[in-house]
Coordinates of C-alpha atoms in Angstrom, one line a residue:
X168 CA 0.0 0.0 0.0
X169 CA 1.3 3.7 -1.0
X170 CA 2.0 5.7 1.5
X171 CA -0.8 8.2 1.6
X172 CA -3.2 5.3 1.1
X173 CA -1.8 3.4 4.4
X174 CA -1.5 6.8 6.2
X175 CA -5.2 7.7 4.8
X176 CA -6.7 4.4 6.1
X177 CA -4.6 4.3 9.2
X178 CA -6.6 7.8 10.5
X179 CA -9.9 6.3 9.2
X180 CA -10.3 7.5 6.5
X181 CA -12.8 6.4 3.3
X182 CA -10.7 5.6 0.6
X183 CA -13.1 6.9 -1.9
X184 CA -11.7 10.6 -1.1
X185 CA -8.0 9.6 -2.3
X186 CA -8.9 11.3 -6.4
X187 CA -9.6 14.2 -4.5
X188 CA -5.4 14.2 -4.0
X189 CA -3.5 16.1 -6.6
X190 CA 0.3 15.7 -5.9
X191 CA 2.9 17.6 -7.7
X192 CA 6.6 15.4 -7.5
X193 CA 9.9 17.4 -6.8
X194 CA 12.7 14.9 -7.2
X195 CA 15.6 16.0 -4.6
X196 CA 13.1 16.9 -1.6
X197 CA 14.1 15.5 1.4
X198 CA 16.5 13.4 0.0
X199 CA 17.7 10.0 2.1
X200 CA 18.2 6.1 1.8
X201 CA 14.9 5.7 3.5
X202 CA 11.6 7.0 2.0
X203 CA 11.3 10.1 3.3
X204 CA 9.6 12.2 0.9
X205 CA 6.8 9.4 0.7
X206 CA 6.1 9.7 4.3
X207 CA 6.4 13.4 4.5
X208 CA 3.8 13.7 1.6
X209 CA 1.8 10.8 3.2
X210 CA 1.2 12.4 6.5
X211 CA 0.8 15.7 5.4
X212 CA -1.6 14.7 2.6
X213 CA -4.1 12.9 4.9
X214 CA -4.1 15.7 6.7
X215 CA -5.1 18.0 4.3
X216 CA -7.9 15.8 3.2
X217 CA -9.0 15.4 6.8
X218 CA -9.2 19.3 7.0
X219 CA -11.0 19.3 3.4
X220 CA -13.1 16.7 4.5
X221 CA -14.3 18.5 7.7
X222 CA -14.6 21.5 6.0
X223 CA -16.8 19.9 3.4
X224 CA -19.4 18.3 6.6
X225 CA -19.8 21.2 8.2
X226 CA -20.5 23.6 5.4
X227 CA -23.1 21.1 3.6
X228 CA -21.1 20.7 0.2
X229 CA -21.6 17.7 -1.4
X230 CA -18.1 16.9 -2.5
X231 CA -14.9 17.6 -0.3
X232 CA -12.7 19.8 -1.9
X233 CA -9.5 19.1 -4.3
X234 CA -6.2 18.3 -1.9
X235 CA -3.0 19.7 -3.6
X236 CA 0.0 18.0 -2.1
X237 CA 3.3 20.1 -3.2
X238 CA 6.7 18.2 -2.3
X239 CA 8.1 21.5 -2.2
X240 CA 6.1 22.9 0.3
X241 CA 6.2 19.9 2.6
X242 CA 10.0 19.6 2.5
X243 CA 10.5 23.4 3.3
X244 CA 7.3 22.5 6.1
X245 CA 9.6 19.2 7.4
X246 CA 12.9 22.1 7.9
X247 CA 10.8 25.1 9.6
X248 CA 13.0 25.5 12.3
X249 CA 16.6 25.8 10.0
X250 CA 14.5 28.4 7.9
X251 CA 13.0 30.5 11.1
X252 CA 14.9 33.7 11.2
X253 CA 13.8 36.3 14.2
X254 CA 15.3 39.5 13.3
X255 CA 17.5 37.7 11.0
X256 CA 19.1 35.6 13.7
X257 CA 19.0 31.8 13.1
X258 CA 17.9 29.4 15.5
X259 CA 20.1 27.2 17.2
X260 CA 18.6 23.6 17.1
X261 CA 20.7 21.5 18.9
X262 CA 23.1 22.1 22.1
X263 CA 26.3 21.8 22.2
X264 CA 26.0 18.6 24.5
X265 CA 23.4 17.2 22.0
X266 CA 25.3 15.5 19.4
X267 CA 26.3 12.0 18.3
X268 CA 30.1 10.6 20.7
X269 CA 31.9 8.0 20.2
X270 CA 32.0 5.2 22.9
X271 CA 33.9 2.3 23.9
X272 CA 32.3 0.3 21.3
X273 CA 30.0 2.3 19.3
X274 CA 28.3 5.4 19.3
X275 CA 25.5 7.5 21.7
X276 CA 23.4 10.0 21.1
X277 CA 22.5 12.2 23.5
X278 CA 19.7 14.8 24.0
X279 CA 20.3 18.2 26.5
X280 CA 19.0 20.9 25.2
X281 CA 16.9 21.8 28.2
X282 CA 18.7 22.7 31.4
X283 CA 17.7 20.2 33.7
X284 CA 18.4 17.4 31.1
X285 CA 21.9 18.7 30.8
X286 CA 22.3 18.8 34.4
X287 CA 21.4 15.2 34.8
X288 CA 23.5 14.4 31.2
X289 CA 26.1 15.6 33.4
X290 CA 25.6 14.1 36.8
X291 CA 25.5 10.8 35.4
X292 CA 28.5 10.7 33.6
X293 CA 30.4 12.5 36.6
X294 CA 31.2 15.5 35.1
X295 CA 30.9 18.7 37.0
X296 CA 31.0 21.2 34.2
X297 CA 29.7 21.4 30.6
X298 CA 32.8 21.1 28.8
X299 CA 32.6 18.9 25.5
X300 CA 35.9 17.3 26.2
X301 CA 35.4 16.4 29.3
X302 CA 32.1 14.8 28.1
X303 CA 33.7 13.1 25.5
X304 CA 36.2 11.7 27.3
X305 CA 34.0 10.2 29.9
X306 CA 31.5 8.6 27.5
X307 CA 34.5 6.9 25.5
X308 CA 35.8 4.7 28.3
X309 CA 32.5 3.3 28.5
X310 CA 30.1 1.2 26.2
X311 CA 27.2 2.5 24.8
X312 CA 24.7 0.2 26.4
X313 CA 26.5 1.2 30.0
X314 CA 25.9 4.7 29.0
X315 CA 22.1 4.6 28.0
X316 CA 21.1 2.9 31.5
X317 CA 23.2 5.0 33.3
X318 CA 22.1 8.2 31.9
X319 CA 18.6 7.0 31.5
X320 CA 18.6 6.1 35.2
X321 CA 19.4 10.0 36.2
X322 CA 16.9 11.1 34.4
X323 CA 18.4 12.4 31.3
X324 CA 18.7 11.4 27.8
X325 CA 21.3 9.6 25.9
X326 CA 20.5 6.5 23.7
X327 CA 22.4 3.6 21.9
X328 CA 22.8 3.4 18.4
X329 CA 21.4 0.3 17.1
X330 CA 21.3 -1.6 13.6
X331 CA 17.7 -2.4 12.4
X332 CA 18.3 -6.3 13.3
X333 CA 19.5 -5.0 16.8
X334 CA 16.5 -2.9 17.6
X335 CA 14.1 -5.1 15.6
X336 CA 15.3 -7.9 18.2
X337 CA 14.9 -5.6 21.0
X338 CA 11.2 -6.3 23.2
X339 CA 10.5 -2.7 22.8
X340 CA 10.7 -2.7 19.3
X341 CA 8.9 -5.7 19.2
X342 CA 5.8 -4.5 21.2
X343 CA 5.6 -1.1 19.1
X344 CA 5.6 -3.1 15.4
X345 CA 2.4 -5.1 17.3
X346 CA 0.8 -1.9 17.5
X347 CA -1.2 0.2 14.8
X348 CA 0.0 3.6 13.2
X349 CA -2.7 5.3 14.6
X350 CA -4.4 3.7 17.9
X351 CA -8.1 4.5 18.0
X352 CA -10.6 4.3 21.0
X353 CA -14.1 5.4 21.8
X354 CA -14.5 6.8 25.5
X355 CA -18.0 7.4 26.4
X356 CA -21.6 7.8 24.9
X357 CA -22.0 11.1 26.3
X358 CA -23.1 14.3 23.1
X359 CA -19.8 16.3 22.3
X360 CA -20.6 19.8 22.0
X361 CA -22.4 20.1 18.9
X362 CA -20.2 22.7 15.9
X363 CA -21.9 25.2 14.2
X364 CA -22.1 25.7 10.6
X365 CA -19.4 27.1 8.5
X366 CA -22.6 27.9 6.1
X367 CA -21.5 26.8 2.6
X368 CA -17.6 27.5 3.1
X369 CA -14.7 25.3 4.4
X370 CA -12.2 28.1 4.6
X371 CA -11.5 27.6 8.2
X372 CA -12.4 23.5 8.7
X373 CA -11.8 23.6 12.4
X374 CA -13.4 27.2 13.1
X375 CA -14.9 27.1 16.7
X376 CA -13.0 24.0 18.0
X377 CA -11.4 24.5 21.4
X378 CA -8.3 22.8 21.5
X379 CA -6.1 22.5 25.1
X380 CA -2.1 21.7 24.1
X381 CA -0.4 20.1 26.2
X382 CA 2.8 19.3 24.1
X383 CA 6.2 20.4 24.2
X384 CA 9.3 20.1 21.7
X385 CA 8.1 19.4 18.0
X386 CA 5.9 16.7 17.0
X387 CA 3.2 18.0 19.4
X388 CA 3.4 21.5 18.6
X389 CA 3.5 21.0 14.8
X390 CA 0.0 19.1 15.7
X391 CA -1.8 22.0 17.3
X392 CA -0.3 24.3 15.0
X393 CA -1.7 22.8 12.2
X394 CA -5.5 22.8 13.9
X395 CA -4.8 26.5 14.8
X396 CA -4.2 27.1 11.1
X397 CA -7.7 25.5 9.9
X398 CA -9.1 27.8 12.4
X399 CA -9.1 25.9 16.3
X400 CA -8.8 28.2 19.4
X401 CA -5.7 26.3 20.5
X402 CA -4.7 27.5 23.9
X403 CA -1.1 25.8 24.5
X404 CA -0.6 25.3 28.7
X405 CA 2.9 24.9 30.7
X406 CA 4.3 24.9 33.5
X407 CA 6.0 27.9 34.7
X408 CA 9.0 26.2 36.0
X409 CA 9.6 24.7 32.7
X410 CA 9.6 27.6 30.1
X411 CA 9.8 26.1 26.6
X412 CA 13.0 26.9 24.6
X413 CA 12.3 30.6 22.7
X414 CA 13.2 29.3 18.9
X415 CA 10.5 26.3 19.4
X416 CA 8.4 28.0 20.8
X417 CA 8.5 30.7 18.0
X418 CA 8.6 28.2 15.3
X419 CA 5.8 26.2 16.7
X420 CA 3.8 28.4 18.0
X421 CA 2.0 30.6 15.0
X422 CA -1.8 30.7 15.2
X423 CA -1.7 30.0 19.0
X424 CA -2.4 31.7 22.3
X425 CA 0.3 30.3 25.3
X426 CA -0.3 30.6 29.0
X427 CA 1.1 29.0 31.6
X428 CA -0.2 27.6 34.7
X429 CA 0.9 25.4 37.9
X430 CA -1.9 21.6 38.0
X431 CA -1.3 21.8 41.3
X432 CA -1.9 25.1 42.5
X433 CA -4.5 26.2 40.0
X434 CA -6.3 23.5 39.5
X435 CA -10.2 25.4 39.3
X436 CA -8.4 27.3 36.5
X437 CA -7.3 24.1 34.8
X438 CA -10.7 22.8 35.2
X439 CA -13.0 25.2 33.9
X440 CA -10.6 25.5 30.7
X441 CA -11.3 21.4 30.6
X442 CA -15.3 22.1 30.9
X443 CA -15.5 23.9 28.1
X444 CA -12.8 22.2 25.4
X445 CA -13.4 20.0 22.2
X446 CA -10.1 18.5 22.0
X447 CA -6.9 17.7 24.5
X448 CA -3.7 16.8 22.9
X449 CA -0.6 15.9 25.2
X450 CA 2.8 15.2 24.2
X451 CA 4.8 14.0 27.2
X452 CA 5.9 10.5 28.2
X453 CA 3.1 8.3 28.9
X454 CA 2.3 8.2 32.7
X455 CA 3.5 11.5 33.2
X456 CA 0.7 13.2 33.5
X457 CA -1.4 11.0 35.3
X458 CA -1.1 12.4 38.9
X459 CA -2.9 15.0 37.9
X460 CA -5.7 13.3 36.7
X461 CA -4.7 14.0 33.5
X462 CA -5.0 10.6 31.7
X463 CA -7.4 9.9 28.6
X464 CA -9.9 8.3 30.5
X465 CA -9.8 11.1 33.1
X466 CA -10.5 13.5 31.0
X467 CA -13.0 11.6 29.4
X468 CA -14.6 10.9 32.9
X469 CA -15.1 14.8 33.3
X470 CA -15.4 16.4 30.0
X471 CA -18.0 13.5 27.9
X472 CA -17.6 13.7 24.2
X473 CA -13.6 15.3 24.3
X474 CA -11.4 14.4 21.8
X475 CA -8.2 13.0 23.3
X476 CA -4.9 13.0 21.3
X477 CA -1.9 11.5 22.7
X478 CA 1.9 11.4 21.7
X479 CA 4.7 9.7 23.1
X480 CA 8.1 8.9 21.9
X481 CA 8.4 5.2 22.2
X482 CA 4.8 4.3 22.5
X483 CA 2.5 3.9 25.6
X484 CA 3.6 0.4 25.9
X485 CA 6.4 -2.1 26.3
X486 CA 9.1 -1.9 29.0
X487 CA 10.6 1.9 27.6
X488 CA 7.1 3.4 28.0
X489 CA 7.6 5.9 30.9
X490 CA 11.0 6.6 29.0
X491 CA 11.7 10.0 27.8
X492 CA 12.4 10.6 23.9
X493 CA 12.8 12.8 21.2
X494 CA 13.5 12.2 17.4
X495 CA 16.9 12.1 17.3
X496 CA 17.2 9.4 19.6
X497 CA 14.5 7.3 18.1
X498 CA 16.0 8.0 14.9
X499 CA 19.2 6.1 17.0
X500 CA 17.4 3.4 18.7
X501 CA 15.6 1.8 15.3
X502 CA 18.7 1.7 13.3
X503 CA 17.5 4.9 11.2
X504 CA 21.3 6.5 11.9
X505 CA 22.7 3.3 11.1
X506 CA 21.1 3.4 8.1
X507 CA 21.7 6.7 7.0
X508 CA 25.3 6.2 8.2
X509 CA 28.5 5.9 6.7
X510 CA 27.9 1.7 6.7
X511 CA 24.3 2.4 5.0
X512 CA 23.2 -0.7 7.6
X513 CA 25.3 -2.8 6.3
X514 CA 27.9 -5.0 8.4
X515 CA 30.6 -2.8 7.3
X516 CA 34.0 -3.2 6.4
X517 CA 37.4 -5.3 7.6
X518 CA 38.5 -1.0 7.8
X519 CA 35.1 0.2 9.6
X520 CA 33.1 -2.7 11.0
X521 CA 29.2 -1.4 11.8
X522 CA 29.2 -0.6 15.4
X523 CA 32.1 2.2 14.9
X524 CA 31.0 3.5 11.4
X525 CA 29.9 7.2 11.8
X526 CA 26.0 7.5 12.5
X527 CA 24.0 9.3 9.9
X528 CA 20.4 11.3 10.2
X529 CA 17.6 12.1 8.4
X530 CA 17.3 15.1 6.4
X531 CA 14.4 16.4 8.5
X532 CA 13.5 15.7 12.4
X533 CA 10.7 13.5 9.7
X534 CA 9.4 11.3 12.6
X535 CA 8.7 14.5 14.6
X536 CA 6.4 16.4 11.6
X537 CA 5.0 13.5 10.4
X538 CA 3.5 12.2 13.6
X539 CA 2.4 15.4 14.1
X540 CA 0.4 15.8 10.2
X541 CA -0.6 12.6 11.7
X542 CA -2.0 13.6 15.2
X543 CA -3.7 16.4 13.8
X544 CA -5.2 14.2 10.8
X545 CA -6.3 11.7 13.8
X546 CA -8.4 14.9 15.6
X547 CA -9.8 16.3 12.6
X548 CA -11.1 12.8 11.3
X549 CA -12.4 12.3 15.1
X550 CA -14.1 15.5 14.7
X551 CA -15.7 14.2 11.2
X552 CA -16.8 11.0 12.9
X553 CA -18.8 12.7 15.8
X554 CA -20.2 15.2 13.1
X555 CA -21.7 12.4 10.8
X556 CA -22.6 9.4 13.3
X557 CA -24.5 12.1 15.9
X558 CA -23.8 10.0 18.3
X559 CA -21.1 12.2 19.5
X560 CA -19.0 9.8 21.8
X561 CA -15.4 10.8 23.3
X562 CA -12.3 9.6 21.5
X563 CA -9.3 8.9 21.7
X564 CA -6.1 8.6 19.5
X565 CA -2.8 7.5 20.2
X566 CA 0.8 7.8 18.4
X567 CA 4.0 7.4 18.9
X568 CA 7.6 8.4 17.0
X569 CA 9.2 5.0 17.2
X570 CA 5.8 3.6 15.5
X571 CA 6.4 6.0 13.1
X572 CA 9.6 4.9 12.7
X573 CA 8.7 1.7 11.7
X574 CA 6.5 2.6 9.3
X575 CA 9.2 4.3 7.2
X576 CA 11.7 1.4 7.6
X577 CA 9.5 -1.4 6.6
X578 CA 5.9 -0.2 5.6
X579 CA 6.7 2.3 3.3
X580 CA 5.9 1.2 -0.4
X581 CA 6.8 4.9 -2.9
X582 CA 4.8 3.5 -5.3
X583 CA 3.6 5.4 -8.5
X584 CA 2.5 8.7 -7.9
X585 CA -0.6 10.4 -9.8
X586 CA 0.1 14.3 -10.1
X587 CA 2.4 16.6 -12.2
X588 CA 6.1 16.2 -12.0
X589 CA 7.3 19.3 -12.0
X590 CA 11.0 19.9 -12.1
X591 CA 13.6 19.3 -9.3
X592 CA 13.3 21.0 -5.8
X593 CA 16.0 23.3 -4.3
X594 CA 16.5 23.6 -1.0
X595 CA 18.2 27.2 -1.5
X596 CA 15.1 28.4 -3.4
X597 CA 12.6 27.5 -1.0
X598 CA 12.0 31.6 0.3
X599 CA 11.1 32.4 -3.3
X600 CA 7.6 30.1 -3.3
X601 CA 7.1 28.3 0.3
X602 CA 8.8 30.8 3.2
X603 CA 7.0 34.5 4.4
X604 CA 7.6 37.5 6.2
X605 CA 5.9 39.3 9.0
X606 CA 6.0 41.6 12.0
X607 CA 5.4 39.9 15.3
X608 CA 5.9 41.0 18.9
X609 CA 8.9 38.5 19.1
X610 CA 10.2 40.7 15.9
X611 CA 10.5 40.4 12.7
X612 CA 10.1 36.7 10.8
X613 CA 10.9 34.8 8.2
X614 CA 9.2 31.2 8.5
X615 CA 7.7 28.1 6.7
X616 CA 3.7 28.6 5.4
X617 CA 2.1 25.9 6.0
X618 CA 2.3 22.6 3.5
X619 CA -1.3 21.4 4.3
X620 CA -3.8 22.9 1.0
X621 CA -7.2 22.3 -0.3
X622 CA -9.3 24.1 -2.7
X623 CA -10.9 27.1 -0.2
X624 CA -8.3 26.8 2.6
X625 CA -5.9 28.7 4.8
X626 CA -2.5 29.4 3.2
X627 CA -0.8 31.3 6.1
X628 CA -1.9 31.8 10.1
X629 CA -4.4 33.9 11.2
X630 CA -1.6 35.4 14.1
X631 CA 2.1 35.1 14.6
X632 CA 3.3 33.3 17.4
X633 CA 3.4 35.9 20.7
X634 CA 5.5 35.3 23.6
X635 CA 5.5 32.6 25.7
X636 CA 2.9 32.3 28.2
X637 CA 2.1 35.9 28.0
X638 CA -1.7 34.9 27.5
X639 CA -4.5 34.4 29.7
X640 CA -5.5 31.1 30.8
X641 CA -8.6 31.3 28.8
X642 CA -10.7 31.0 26.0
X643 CA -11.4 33.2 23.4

């Protein structure tokens, strides 16, 4: 099965829509051994017909609107944050300490781009400042397994690099290729809140749709983003203690309000935003959130009829559930870097055997944005089904990066493609057709539009992103 068809049917969708998918092909996007492009344009494209199909219920047109899928667009979409410019400034994406190191036999990867992940990096490996050499140095007298439990068991963030056959064998892997793309489950029998009309327009598909965010980094964000764009309230909570880094936040964060708030001390607040929302997405590590009665069926329990979307990096399952994640490291747990690395998977070489050839990556954080085109799909397909059944029962969807990832390393079938082909794709030409320009109170910026399109829809958000939780804990 292509890719948009699997990634269509895996969010419920009726396959009779796919002809309403026009996809223009733009050899050199997203370039990589693995199929990238395929599942950039797969995720991305059942989005778009989600949103066109939404759009199409609630204004009373009898046929959803055309999809355009535009490689272009969706590889400049998968890079937002390298083309984000504030003021002209570039982002910086990664940290120094997050990088790949050489070990004793292998390689790590290690995540600590947030302060207190640093710190804990850092505690675990015995080193008392953040110097790279020192780092270094300590990770290389040991082996790469040694390293992943240690640093795992301080709370930070440094994984293994694996082969395919290695993760493929490992019980975590095993449990996640056991599991759907896209998890589904019906909550209650309770009414949602009934939508009004968009009377005879799908401009804005998701127009009156409150949506709570709950997500940090990227996949999460790109998620609520895109609802925000086809016209959701989104309303994105955190902590205070735990600011979000300013870049992602700016990247992530166009067509959304951000506030922050404390579960346990403002709890009354929390609940009367809960009492009156459509749809709760949350992106951190399963179990996380439950001691705040923040769970799927918890919500469920006190707001029938929500819409529950839930992301994780290594699934909600299996013995690295309550682990910590991003996509770099699940991109060095399946074998992805090995894969993309110097060895290309392979067993090596008598000169460079496997374990010590040099990691690669993908050309895009792809499991990131594509789970998120995903997650967002998932909602506005929920949405759809409580719209046309009437029987308006709570829902809830579940995905996860490594799943992700395993759909690109063995599910993945490119396939032929019906659209236009039309020319190669530069990267370096991308701010001519598929980057814009506008004033903000963060300052000037240059960013990504938006890849999802359909006949009648949003090409750019209603509102730049504003600072971080500058904005009241309320709705609109």
């Amino acid at each position: 099965m292509t890719g948009i068809n699997f990634a269509w049917s895996a969010v419920g969708g009726d396959p009779a829509l796919l002809p309403r998918v026009t996809t223009v092909v733009r050899e050199g996007a997203l370039q990589a051994r693995l199929p990238v492009r395929e599942l950039a344009r797969a995720c991305v494209g059942a989005c778009a017909l989600a949103a066109a199909e939404l759009g199409a219920r609630r204004a009373g047109l009898a046929e959803v609107p055309g999809v355009t899928l535009d490689d272009g667009a969706v590889a400049t979409a998968f890079v937002s944050e390298r083309h984000l410019l504030v003021d002209g400034r570039a982002p910086v994406t990664f940290a120094p300490l997050s990088r790949f190191w050489r070990t004793a036999d292998g390689w790590v990867r290690t995540h600590a781009n947030y302060p207190h992940h640093r710190a804990r990096l850092l505690a675990a490996l015995g080193v008392t400042e953040e110097d790279p050499d020192a780092v270094g140095a300590a990770l290389a007298e040991r082996s790469s397994l040694e390293v992943e439990e240690a640093v795992y068991a301080a709370g930070g963030l440094a994984v293994a690099r694996r082969t395919p056959a290695e993760w493929a064998a490992h019980e975590q892997a095993v449990t996640v290729a056991r599991r759907p793309l896209v998890e589904h489950e019906r909550a209650d029998t309770a009414r949602a809140r009934a939508l009004p009309s968009l009377d005879g327009t799908p401009l804005l598909p998701a127009a009156g749709v409150r949506v709570l965010d709950l997500t940090r980094v990227i996949a999460g964000p790109v998620a609520t983003r895109t609802l925000a764009l086809l016209g959701a309230d989104v309303l994105r909570v955190d902590a205070p203690q735990l600011p979000e880094l300013a870049d992602q936040h700016t990247d992530t964060g166009f067509g959304k309000r951000s506030a922050t708030l404390d579960l346990a001390a403002d709890r009354r607040a929390f609940e009367e935003l809960l009492a009156a929302a459509d749809v709760v997405v949350t992106g951190y590590r399963p179990g996380a959130l439950d001691r705040y009665g923040l769970s799927a069926r918890a919500l469920a329990e006190r707001r029938p009829g929500l819409v529950v979307a839930e992301l994780s990096a290594w699934g909600a399952y299996g013995p690295w559930r309550e682990r910590r994640g991003f996509d770099s490291l699940v991109q060095v747990a399946t074998g992805i870097a090995a894969i993309e690395g110097s060895a290309g998977g392979t067993r090596g070489t008598a000169d460079e055997p496997a374990a010590m050839s040099s990691p690669g990556a993908l050309p895009a954080q792809a499991l990131d944005h594509g789970t998120g085109y995903l997650l967002a799909a998932a909602v506005l397909r929920a949405l759809t089904e409580q719209l046309e059944q009437g029987e308006g029962r709570g829902r809830c969807v579940r995905l996860a990066l490594a799943r992700t990832a395993e759909w690109l390393m063995n599910g993945i079938e490119p396939g032929p493609e019906e659209g236009l082909v039309d020319g190669a794709y530069e990267a370096d030409s991308a701010a001519d057709t598929w980057l814009n320009e506008r004033g903000s109170a963060l300052g000037r910026l240059r960013y990504a539009l938006p890849p999802v399109s359909f006949a009648g829809g949003p090409v750019d958000w209603a509102r730049p992103p504003g600072v971080w939780g500058a904005d009241p804990a309320r709705w609109v």
